[in-house]
């Protein structure tokens, strides 16, 4: 018999990340101390030389016993971190590739895609298509990186974007880098959905009802949307809203398809032109700002990275069947459908309306302005209704990280799971806060380019740096150079988009109608 060597596997609960007091993490594989949960060390003694037939049988029996002991230790480890089983993201781990597809479609297709045709009015056919294709491939690359990083450290599942950032960059830097983008893309998106959903409800009412019918005020429409959204949000966890996400995915695909198909069918308005806005007589700074704003519209059309890890955290994972396998299937299917929605919407929308712009700049507004009298009330009302249902569905996915964060604070203090009443109160509190912000700042969509530019690294830059920090690919190799270049380019692009958005706001002004939603 040869000598035996020990194989050490350190397992640390993800929830312990909330209790770090050290400023940095020296190594992703280092024990994360201090932590309220003790790490579990599994030691398997594996012989380094060949066995005879009898010793092989002994070894097989010993291996079976060791695996059983490891499984027992893992179960005991799960019992040592009960907080994971109390939170909306991780309390249910029976998700699958279909659930992931529904969530990704509902969260990945958004109203920001409706502005894509007007980015083409600046960039033109060729550069618009090239930028859209590059943005799609870039964000798909970073999505796959996040999926692989979800279980990059043995025994740890990073089911929250912020926790992965803290593990990769250190506690302080990770919080500074990711906290604002994550919170804005969760809570801020919910506010934007209230503004959009409430406004679309009013458009739906005015379309299908008689002109003599009196519509509600803008504030009341926001309130109606919020009440419906929070009523649906009483579903306990992310897996429980899979049916809601399925409805949201179907409605998103339907309204995107209806808009571009009807735009093609009804023909182009008179006086249409495909001449780029850059051909107009304006300063070099203004032209550069227009180009950057158009690029920003394209790159910000893709979203959902802030909930990608959360969705993967709802799936079961074992050494034989890791969660990345069904998650990759879900991403492949969903992003194929997203591409089938976004590319025709951008290209067909630009063909239909060219460089004609509306007050809000969206293809839905352009369709309503130029073809409203050419389509029936049913068709127009159906588009609005589908958009409202999708907003309600997307609200649930983007609100889950906020609910999870609130319940983390509650369970850390109470040392027990949230009661049904406590969970309801927390979600009502968030709904009320989001409603108040929507009413107080109804002009928030006009700041989308500015705030979106600040959050762009979360999608295009941070995953690349996280991969380098955690996986540590060979320095100077292809993978290392590719991710370093994409990460740096993402940071530079974010800074340029923020600067362009600030210049545009200073040049055109901002109608800050506080507490006066239309």
Coordinates of C-alpha atoms in Angstrom, one line a residue:
X1 CA 0.0 0.0 0.0
X2 CA 1.3 3.4 -0.9
X3 CA 1.1 6.5 1.2
X4 CA -2.2 8.4 1.4
X5 CA -2.7 12.0 0.7
X6 CA -5.5 14.2 2.1
X7 CA -7.9 16.1 -0.1
X8 CA -9.3 19.2 1.7
X9 CA -12.5 20.8 0.7
X10 CA -13.5 24.0 2.6
X11 CA -17.2 24.9 2.5
X12 CA -18.4 28.3 3.7
X13 CA -22.0 29.5 3.6
X14 CA -22.8 32.3 1.3
X15 CA -24.9 34.0 4.0
X16 CA -21.7 34.4 6.0
X17 CA -20.7 37.1 3.6
X18 CA -23.1 39.4 5.3
X19 CA -21.2 39.2 8.6
X20 CA -17.6 39.9 7.4
X21 CA -15.6 42.3 9.5
X22 CA -12.4 42.0 7.5
X23 CA -11.9 44.7 4.8
X24 CA -10.8 42.3 2.1
X25 CA -10.6 38.7 1.1
X26 CA -7.1 37.6 0.4
X27 CA -8.1 34.5 -1.6
X28 CA -11.4 33.2 -2.7
X29 CA -10.4 29.8 -1.3
X30 CA -9.4 31.1 2.0
X31 CA -11.7 30.5 5.0
X32 CA -13.9 33.5 5.4
X33 CA -13.5 34.4 9.0
X34 CA -15.0 35.6 11.2
X35 CA -18.3 34.0 10.4
X36 CA -21.2 32.9 12.6
X37 CA -21.1 29.5 10.8
X38 CA -18.2 27.2 11.2
X39 CA -16.6 25.9 8.0
X40 CA -16.9 22.2 7.2
X41 CA -13.7 20.4 6.2
X42 CA -14.1 17.1 4.3
X43 CA -11.0 15.0 4.2
X44 CA -10.9 12.1 1.8
X45 CA -7.9 9.7 2.0
X46 CA -7.1 8.6 -1.5
X47 CA -4.3 6.1 -2.1
X48 CA -1.7 7.2 -4.6
X49 CA -0.7 3.7 -5.8
X50 CA -2.5 0.8 -7.6
X51 CA -4.5 -1.8 -5.6
X52 CA -4.9 -5.5 -5.8
X53 CA -8.4 -6.8 -6.4
X54 CA -9.0 -7.3 -2.7
X55 CA -7.7 -4.0 -1.8
X56 CA -9.8 -2.4 -4.5
X57 CA -12.9 -3.8 -3.0
X58 CA -11.8 -2.4 0.4
X59 CA -11.1 0.9 -1.3
X60 CA -14.6 0.9 -3.0
X61 CA -16.2 0.2 0.3
X62 CA -14.2 2.9 2.0
X63 CA -15.0 5.3 -0.8
X64 CA -18.7 4.6 -0.4
X65 CA -18.5 5.2 3.3
X66 CA -16.6 8.4 2.7
X67 CA -19.2 9.7 0.3
X68 CA -21.9 8.9 2.8
X69 CA -20.0 10.7 5.5
X70 CA -19.5 13.7 3.2
X71 CA -23.2 13.8 2.4
X72 CA -24.0 13.7 6.1
X73 CA -21.6 16.5 6.7
X74 CA -23.1 18.5 3.9
X75 CA -26.6 18.0 5.4
X76 CA -25.3 19.0 8.8
X77 CA -23.7 22.0 7.1
X78 CA -27.1 23.0 5.6
X79 CA -28.6 22.7 9.1
X80 CA -25.9 25.1 10.3
X81 CA -27.0 27.8 7.9
X82 CA -30.8 27.9 8.2
X83 CA -31.0 31.5 7.0
X84 CA -30.6 30.3 3.4
X85 CA -33.8 28.3 3.7
X86 CA -35.7 31.4 5.0
X87 CA -35.0 33.8 2.2
X88 CA -37.1 34.3 -1.0
X89 CA -34.3 33.5 -3.4
X90 CA -32.9 30.3 -1.7
X91 CA -35.8 28.9 0.2
X92 CA -36.9 26.9 -2.8
X93 CA -34.4 25.0 -4.9
X94 CA -36.6 23.0 -7.2
X95 CA -36.1 25.3 -10.2
X96 CA -35.3 24.0 -13.7
X97 CA -34.3 25.2 -17.2
X98 CA -37.9 26.1 -18.0
X99 CA -38.3 28.3 -15.0
X100 CA -35.0 30.0 -15.8
X101 CA -36.2 30.6 -19.4
X102 CA -39.5 32.2 -18.2
X103 CA -37.7 34.5 -15.7
X104 CA -35.0 35.5 -18.2
X105 CA -37.5 36.3 -20.9
X106 CA -39.7 38.3 -18.6
X107 CA -36.8 40.3 -17.1
X108 CA -34.7 40.5 -20.3
X109 CA -37.2 42.0 -22.7
X110 CA -38.1 45.5 -21.6
X111 CA -39.5 48.8 -22.7
X112 CA -36.0 50.1 -23.3
X113 CA -35.9 48.0 -26.4
X114 CA -38.7 50.1 -27.9
X115 CA -36.2 53.0 -28.3
X116 CA -33.8 50.9 -30.4
X117 CA -35.0 52.1 -33.8
X118 CA -34.1 55.7 -33.0
X119 CA -30.6 54.7 -32.1
X120 CA -30.4 53.7 -35.8
X121 CA -31.4 57.2 -36.8
X122 CA -28.1 58.4 -35.6
X123 CA -25.8 55.4 -36.4
X124 CA -27.4 54.4 -39.6
X125 CA -28.2 50.9 -40.9
X126 CA -24.6 49.5 -40.9
X127 CA -23.2 50.8 -37.7
X128 CA -26.5 50.4 -35.9
X129 CA -26.6 46.7 -36.8
X130 CA -23.0 46.2 -35.9
X131 CA -23.3 47.9 -32.5
X132 CA -26.5 45.9 -31.7
X133 CA -24.7 42.6 -32.6
X134 CA -21.6 43.4 -30.6
X135 CA -23.7 44.4 -27.6
X136 CA -25.7 41.2 -27.8
X137 CA -22.6 39.0 -28.0
X138 CA -20.8 40.9 -25.3
X139 CA -23.6 40.7 -22.8
X140 CA -24.1 37.0 -23.6
X141 CA -20.5 36.4 -22.9
X142 CA -20.7 38.1 -19.5
X143 CA -23.9 36.2 -18.7
X144 CA -22.1 32.9 -19.3
X145 CA -19.3 34.1 -17.0
X146 CA -21.7 34.7 -14.2
X147 CA -23.2 31.3 -14.6
X148 CA -19.8 29.6 -14.3
X149 CA -18.8 31.8 -11.4
X150 CA -22.0 30.9 -9.5
X151 CA -20.2 27.9 -7.9
X152 CA -16.6 28.8 -8.6
X153 CA -15.6 28.3 -5.0
X154 CA -16.1 24.7 -3.7
X155 CA -19.1 24.5 -1.3
X156 CA -20.3 28.1 -1.9
X157 CA -23.2 29.1 -4.1
X158 CA -23.2 32.8 -5.0
X159 CA -26.9 33.3 -5.4
X160 CA -26.7 37.1 -5.1
X161 CA -24.7 39.4 -7.4
X162 CA -23.5 41.6 -4.5
X163 CA -22.0 38.5 -2.7
X164 CA -20.0 37.5 -5.8
X165 CA -18.7 41.0 -6.1
X166 CA -17.6 41.0 -2.5
X167 CA -15.9 37.7 -2.9
X168 CA -14.1 38.8 -6.0
X169 CA -13.1 42.3 -5.1
X170 CA -13.1 42.3 -1.3
X171 CA -15.7 43.5 1.1
X172 CA -15.3 47.2 0.8
X173 CA -14.5 47.5 -2.9
X174 CA -17.1 44.9 -3.7
X175 CA -19.8 46.8 -1.9
X176 CA -18.8 50.2 -3.4
X177 CA -18.6 48.8 -6.9
X178 CA -21.8 46.7 -7.0
X179 CA -24.2 48.0 -4.3
X180 CA -25.6 51.0 -6.2
X181 CA -26.0 49.3 -9.5
X182 CA -27.7 46.3 -7.9
X183 CA -30.0 48.3 -5.8
X184 CA -30.9 50.7 -8.7
X185 CA -31.5 47.8 -11.2
X186 CA -33.7 46.1 -8.6
X187 CA -35.6 48.9 -6.8
X188 CA -35.1 51.5 -9.5
X189 CA -36.4 49.3 -12.2
X190 CA -39.5 48.6 -10.1
X191 CA -40.1 52.4 -9.9
X192 CA -39.7 52.7 -13.7
X193 CA -42.2 49.9 -14.2
X194 CA -44.7 51.7 -12.0
X195 CA -44.3 54.9 -14.1
X196 CA -44.5 53.0 -17.4
X197 CA -47.2 50.5 -16.3
X198 CA -49.4 53.2 -14.7
X199 CA -49.1 55.5 -17.8
X200 CA -49.8 52.6 -20.1
X201 CA -52.9 51.8 -18.1
X202 CA -54.2 55.3 -18.7
X203 CA -53.5 54.9 -22.4
X204 CA -55.4 51.6 -22.5
X205 CA -58.3 53.2 -20.7
X206 CA -58.5 56.1 -23.1
X207 CA -58.2 53.8 -26.1
X208 CA -60.9 51.3 -25.3
X209 CA -63.3 53.5 -23.4
X210 CA -65.6 56.2 -24.8
X211 CA -64.3 59.7 -24.9
X212 CA -66.9 60.8 -22.4
X213 CA -65.5 58.4 -19.8
X214 CA -63.5 60.2 -17.1
X215 CA -60.1 58.8 -16.6
X216 CA -58.2 58.7 -13.3
X217 CA -55.4 61.0 -12.5
X218 CA -51.8 60.0 -13.1
X219 CA -51.2 59.4 -9.3
X220 CA -54.2 57.1 -9.1
X221 CA -53.1 55.1 -12.1
X222 CA -49.7 54.6 -10.4
X223 CA -51.5 53.5 -7.3
X224 CA -53.7 51.0 -9.2
X225 CA -50.6 49.4 -10.8
X226 CA -48.7 49.3 -7.5
X227 CA -51.6 47.6 -5.7
X228 CA -51.9 44.9 -8.4
X229 CA -48.1 44.4 -8.4
X230 CA -47.9 44.1 -4.6
X231 CA -50.9 41.7 -4.5
X232 CA -49.0 39.4 -6.9
X233 CA -45.8 39.9 -4.9
X234 CA -47.3 38.0 -2.0
X235 CA -46.2 34.8 -3.7
X236 CA -43.4 33.6 -1.3
X237 CA -40.3 33.0 -3.5
X238 CA -38.7 33.2 -6.9
X239 CA -39.8 29.7 -7.9
X240 CA -43.4 30.4 -7.0
X241 CA -43.7 33.2 -9.6
X242 CA -42.6 31.0 -12.5
X243 CA -46.2 31.0 -13.8
X244 CA -46.3 34.8 -13.6
X245 CA -42.9 35.0 -15.5
X246 CA -44.3 32.7 -18.1
X247 CA -47.2 35.1 -18.7
X248 CA -44.8 38.0 -18.7
X249 CA -42.5 36.3 -21.2
X250 CA -45.5 35.5 -23.6
X251 CA -46.8 39.1 -23.4
X252 CA -43.3 40.6 -23.9
X253 CA -42.8 38.5 -27.1
X254 CA -46.3 39.3 -28.3
X255 CA -46.2 43.1 -27.9
X256 CA -42.7 43.4 -29.4
X257 CA -43.8 41.3 -32.4
X258 CA -47.2 43.1 -32.8
X259 CA -45.5 46.5 -32.8
X260 CA -43.0 45.8 -35.5
X261 CA -45.4 43.7 -37.6
X262 CA -48.1 46.3 -37.5
X263 CA -45.5 49.0 -38.3
X264 CA -44.4 47.2 -41.4
X265 CA -48.0 46.4 -42.5
X266 CA -49.3 49.9 -42.2
X267 CA -46.5 51.3 -44.3
X268 CA -44.1 54.2 -43.8
X269 CA -45.4 57.8 -43.2
X270 CA -44.8 60.5 -45.8
X271 CA -41.6 62.4 -45.7
X272 CA -39.6 59.6 -44.2
X273 CA -35.8 59.8 -44.4
X274 CA -33.0 57.6 -43.4
X275 CA -30.4 60.4 -43.4
X276 CA -28.3 60.2 -40.2
X277 CA -28.8 63.0 -37.7
X278 CA -25.0 63.5 -37.8
X279 CA -25.4 65.1 -41.2
X280 CA -27.1 68.1 -39.6
X281 CA -25.2 71.2 -39.0
X282 CA -24.1 71.0 -35.4
X283 CA -21.0 71.2 -33.3
X284 CA -18.5 68.3 -32.9
X285 CA -19.4 67.9 -29.2
X286 CA -23.1 67.6 -30.1
X287 CA -22.4 65.0 -32.8
X288 CA -20.2 63.0 -30.3
X289 CA -22.9 63.2 -27.7
X290 CA -25.5 62.0 -30.2
X291 CA -23.3 59.0 -31.1
X292 CA -22.7 58.1 -27.5
X293 CA -26.4 58.4 -26.6
X294 CA -27.3 56.1 -29.5
X295 CA -24.6 53.6 -28.5
X296 CA -26.0 53.9 -24.9
X297 CA -29.5 53.1 -26.1
X298 CA -28.3 49.9 -27.8
X299 CA -26.1 48.7 -24.9
X300 CA -28.8 49.5 -22.2
X301 CA -31.4 47.6 -24.2
X302 CA -30.1 44.3 -22.7
X303 CA -30.7 43.8 -19.0
X304 CA -31.3 41.1 -16.4
X305 CA -27.7 40.4 -15.3
X306 CA -28.5 41.6 -11.8
X307 CA -31.0 38.8 -11.3
X308 CA -29.1 36.1 -13.2
X309 CA -27.3 34.6 -10.2
X310 CA -30.5 34.8 -8.2
X311 CA -32.4 32.8 -10.8
X312 CA -29.6 30.2 -10.8
X313 CA -29.7 30.0 -7.0
X314 CA -33.2 28.5 -7.2
X315 CA -31.9 25.4 -9.0
X316 CA -30.7 22.2 -7.3
X317 CA -27.0 21.5 -7.7
X318 CA -24.9 18.4 -7.1
X319 CA -21.4 17.4 -8.1
X320 CA -22.8 15.2 -10.8
X321 CA -25.5 17.7 -12.0
X322 CA -24.3 21.2 -11.2
X323 CA -26.8 24.1 -11.6
X324 CA -24.9 25.6 -14.5
X325 CA -26.2 22.9 -16.9
X326 CA -29.9 23.7 -16.7
X327 CA -29.0 27.4 -16.4
X328 CA -27.0 27.4 -19.6
X329 CA -30.0 25.7 -21.4
X330 CA -32.3 28.4 -20.0
X331 CA -30.0 31.2 -21.1
X332 CA -29.5 29.7 -24.6
X333 CA -33.3 29.4 -25.2
X334 CA -34.2 32.8 -23.7
X335 CA -31.4 34.8 -25.4
X336 CA -32.3 33.2 -28.8
X337 CA -35.9 34.4 -28.3
X338 CA -34.7 37.8 -27.1
X339 CA -32.6 38.2 -30.3
X340 CA -35.7 37.2 -32.4
X341 CA -37.6 40.1 -30.7
X342 CA -35.0 42.8 -30.4
X343 CA -33.3 42.7 -33.8
X344 CA -36.6 42.8 -35.9
X345 CA -37.9 45.5 -33.6
X346 CA -34.8 47.7 -34.2
X347 CA -34.4 47.1 -37.9
X348 CA -38.1 47.0 -38.9
X349 CA -38.8 50.0 -36.7
X350 CA -36.1 52.1 -38.3
X351 CA -37.4 51.0 -41.8
X352 CA -40.9 52.1 -40.8
X353 CA -40.1 55.5 -39.2
X354 CA -36.6 56.4 -40.2
X355 CA -35.4 59.5 -38.4
X356 CA -38.9 60.7 -37.4
X357 CA -38.9 61.1 -33.6
X358 CA -41.7 61.6 -31.1
X359 CA -41.8 63.4 -27.8
X360 CA -41.0 60.2 -25.9
X361 CA -38.8 58.7 -28.6
X362 CA -40.2 55.2 -28.5
X363 CA -41.5 53.1 -31.4
X364 CA -44.8 52.6 -29.5
X365 CA -45.3 56.4 -29.4
X366 CA -44.4 56.6 -33.1
X367 CA -46.9 53.9 -34.0
X368 CA -49.6 55.6 -32.0
X369 CA -48.8 59.0 -33.6
X370 CA -48.6 57.9 -37.2
X371 CA -51.0 54.9 -37.4
X372 CA -53.5 55.4 -34.6
X373 CA -56.4 56.0 -37.0
X374 CA -55.3 53.1 -39.3
X375 CA -55.8 50.3 -36.6
X376 CA -58.8 49.3 -34.6
X377 CA -59.3 50.1 -31.0
X378 CA -58.9 46.4 -30.3
X379 CA -55.4 46.2 -31.8
X380 CA -54.2 49.3 -30.1
X381 CA -55.7 48.4 -26.8
X382 CA -54.3 44.9 -27.0
X383 CA -50.7 46.2 -27.4
X384 CA -51.2 48.5 -24.3
X385 CA -52.7 45.6 -22.3
X386 CA -49.9 43.3 -23.2
X387 CA -47.4 45.9 -22.1
X388 CA -49.1 46.4 -18.8
X389 CA -49.2 42.7 -18.0
X390 CA -45.5 42.4 -18.9
X391 CA -44.7 45.3 -16.6
X392 CA -46.6 43.6 -13.7
X393 CA -44.7 40.3 -14.3
X394 CA -41.2 42.0 -14.6
X395 CA -41.9 43.9 -11.4
X396 CA -42.0 40.5 -9.5
X397 CA -38.6 39.4 -10.7
X398 CA -36.8 42.7 -10.0
X399 CA -38.5 43.1 -6.6
X400 CA -37.3 39.7 -5.4
X401 CA -33.7 40.9 -4.6
X402 CA -35.1 43.8 -2.6
X403 CA -37.5 41.5 -0.7
X404 CA -34.6 39.1 -0.1
X405 CA -32.4 41.9 1.2
X406 CA -35.1 43.1 3.6
X407 CA -35.7 39.6 4.9
X408 CA -31.9 39.1 5.4
X409 CA -32.0 42.1 7.8
X410 CA -35.1 40.7 9.6
X411 CA -33.8 37.2 10.0
X412 CA -30.4 38.4 11.1
X413 CA -32.0 40.3 14.0
X414 CA -34.8 37.8 14.9
X415 CA -32.8 34.7 14.3
X416 CA -35.8 33.0 12.7
X417 CA -37.7 32.9 9.5
X418 CA -40.1 35.7 8.6
X419 CA -43.7 35.1 9.6
X420 CA -46.4 35.5 6.9
X421 CA -47.5 38.8 8.5
X422 CA -43.9 40.1 8.6
X423 CA -43.2 39.2 5.0
X424 CA -46.5 40.9 3.9
X425 CA -45.6 44.0 5.8
X426 CA -42.1 44.2 4.3
X427 CA -43.5 43.9 0.8
X428 CA -46.1 46.5 1.4
X429 CA -43.4 48.8 2.8
X430 CA -41.4 48.4 -0.4
X431 CA -44.5 48.9 -2.6
X432 CA -45.4 52.0 -0.8
X433 CA -41.8 53.4 -1.0
X434 CA -41.6 52.6 -4.8
X435 CA -45.0 54.3 -5.3
X436 CA -43.9 57.4 -3.4
X437 CA -40.7 57.7 -5.5
X438 CA -42.6 57.2 -8.7
X439 CA -45.0 60.0 -7.8
X440 CA -42.3 62.3 -6.5
X441 CA -40.0 61.7 -9.5
X442 CA -42.2 61.0 -12.5
X443 CA -39.5 62.3 -14.8
X444 CA -37.2 59.5 -13.8
X445 CA -37.3 57.8 -17.3
X446 CA -35.7 60.9 -18.7
X447 CA -32.7 60.2 -16.5
X448 CA -32.4 56.6 -17.7
X449 CA -29.4 57.3 -19.9
X450 CA -27.5 58.9 -17.0
X451 CA -28.3 56.4 -14.4
X452 CA -28.1 53.5 -16.9
X453 CA -24.6 54.6 -17.8
X454 CA -23.6 54.3 -14.1
X455 CA -24.9 50.8 -13.9
X456 CA -23.6 49.6 -17.2
X457 CA -20.4 48.0 -15.7
X458 CA -22.6 45.5 -13.8
X459 CA -23.5 43.9 -17.1
X460 CA -20.4 44.5 -19.3
X461 CA -17.4 45.0 -17.1
X462 CA -17.6 43.5 -13.6
X463 CA -18.2 39.8 -14.7
X464 CA -14.9 40.0 -16.7
X465 CA -13.0 41.3 -13.7
X466 CA -14.7 38.8 -11.4
X467 CA -13.6 35.9 -13.7
X468 CA -9.9 37.2 -13.6
X469 CA -10.0 37.6 -9.8
X470 CA -11.6 34.3 -8.9
X471 CA -10.6 31.9 -11.7
X472 CA -7.1 33.4 -12.1
X473 CA -6.5 32.5 -15.7
X474 CA -2.9 32.5 -17.0
X475 CA -1.6 36.0 -17.1
X476 CA -1.1 37.2 -20.6
X477 CA -3.2 34.3 -22.0
X478 CA -6.1 34.6 -24.4
X479 CA -8.8 34.4 -21.7
X480 CA -7.0 36.8 -19.4
X481 CA -6.5 39.4 -22.2
X482 CA -10.0 39.1 -23.6
X483 CA -11.7 39.6 -20.2
X484 CA -9.3 42.4 -19.2
X485 CA -9.9 44.2 -22.4
X486 CA -13.7 43.8 -22.2
X487 CA -13.7 44.9 -18.6
X488 CA -11.7 48.0 -19.2
X489 CA -13.7 48.9 -22.3
X490 CA -16.9 48.5 -20.3
X491 CA -15.6 51.0 -17.6
X492 CA -14.5 53.5 -20.3
X493 CA -17.9 53.1 -22.1
X494 CA -19.7 53.7 -18.9
X495 CA -17.8 56.9 -18.2
X496 CA -18.4 58.2 -21.8
X497 CA -22.1 57.5 -21.6
X498 CA -22.5 59.3 -18.3
X499 CA -20.6 62.3 -19.7
X500 CA -22.8 62.3 -22.8
X501 CA -26.0 62.1 -20.8
X502 CA -24.9 65.0 -18.6
X503 CA -24.1 67.1 -21.6
X504 CA -27.5 66.3 -23.2
X505 CA -29.3 67.2 -20.0
X506 CA -27.4 70.5 -19.7
X507 CA -28.1 71.3 -23.4
X508 CA -31.8 70.3 -23.6
X509 CA -32.8 70.9 -20.0
X510 CA -34.9 68.7 -17.7
X511 CA -38.5 69.3 -17.0
X512 CA -38.5 68.2 -13.4
X513 CA -42.2 67.9 -12.7
X514 CA -42.0 66.8 -9.0
X515 CA -45.2 65.2 -7.7
X516 CA -47.0 65.9 -11.0
X517 CA -47.2 62.7 -13.0
X518 CA -49.1 63.1 -16.2

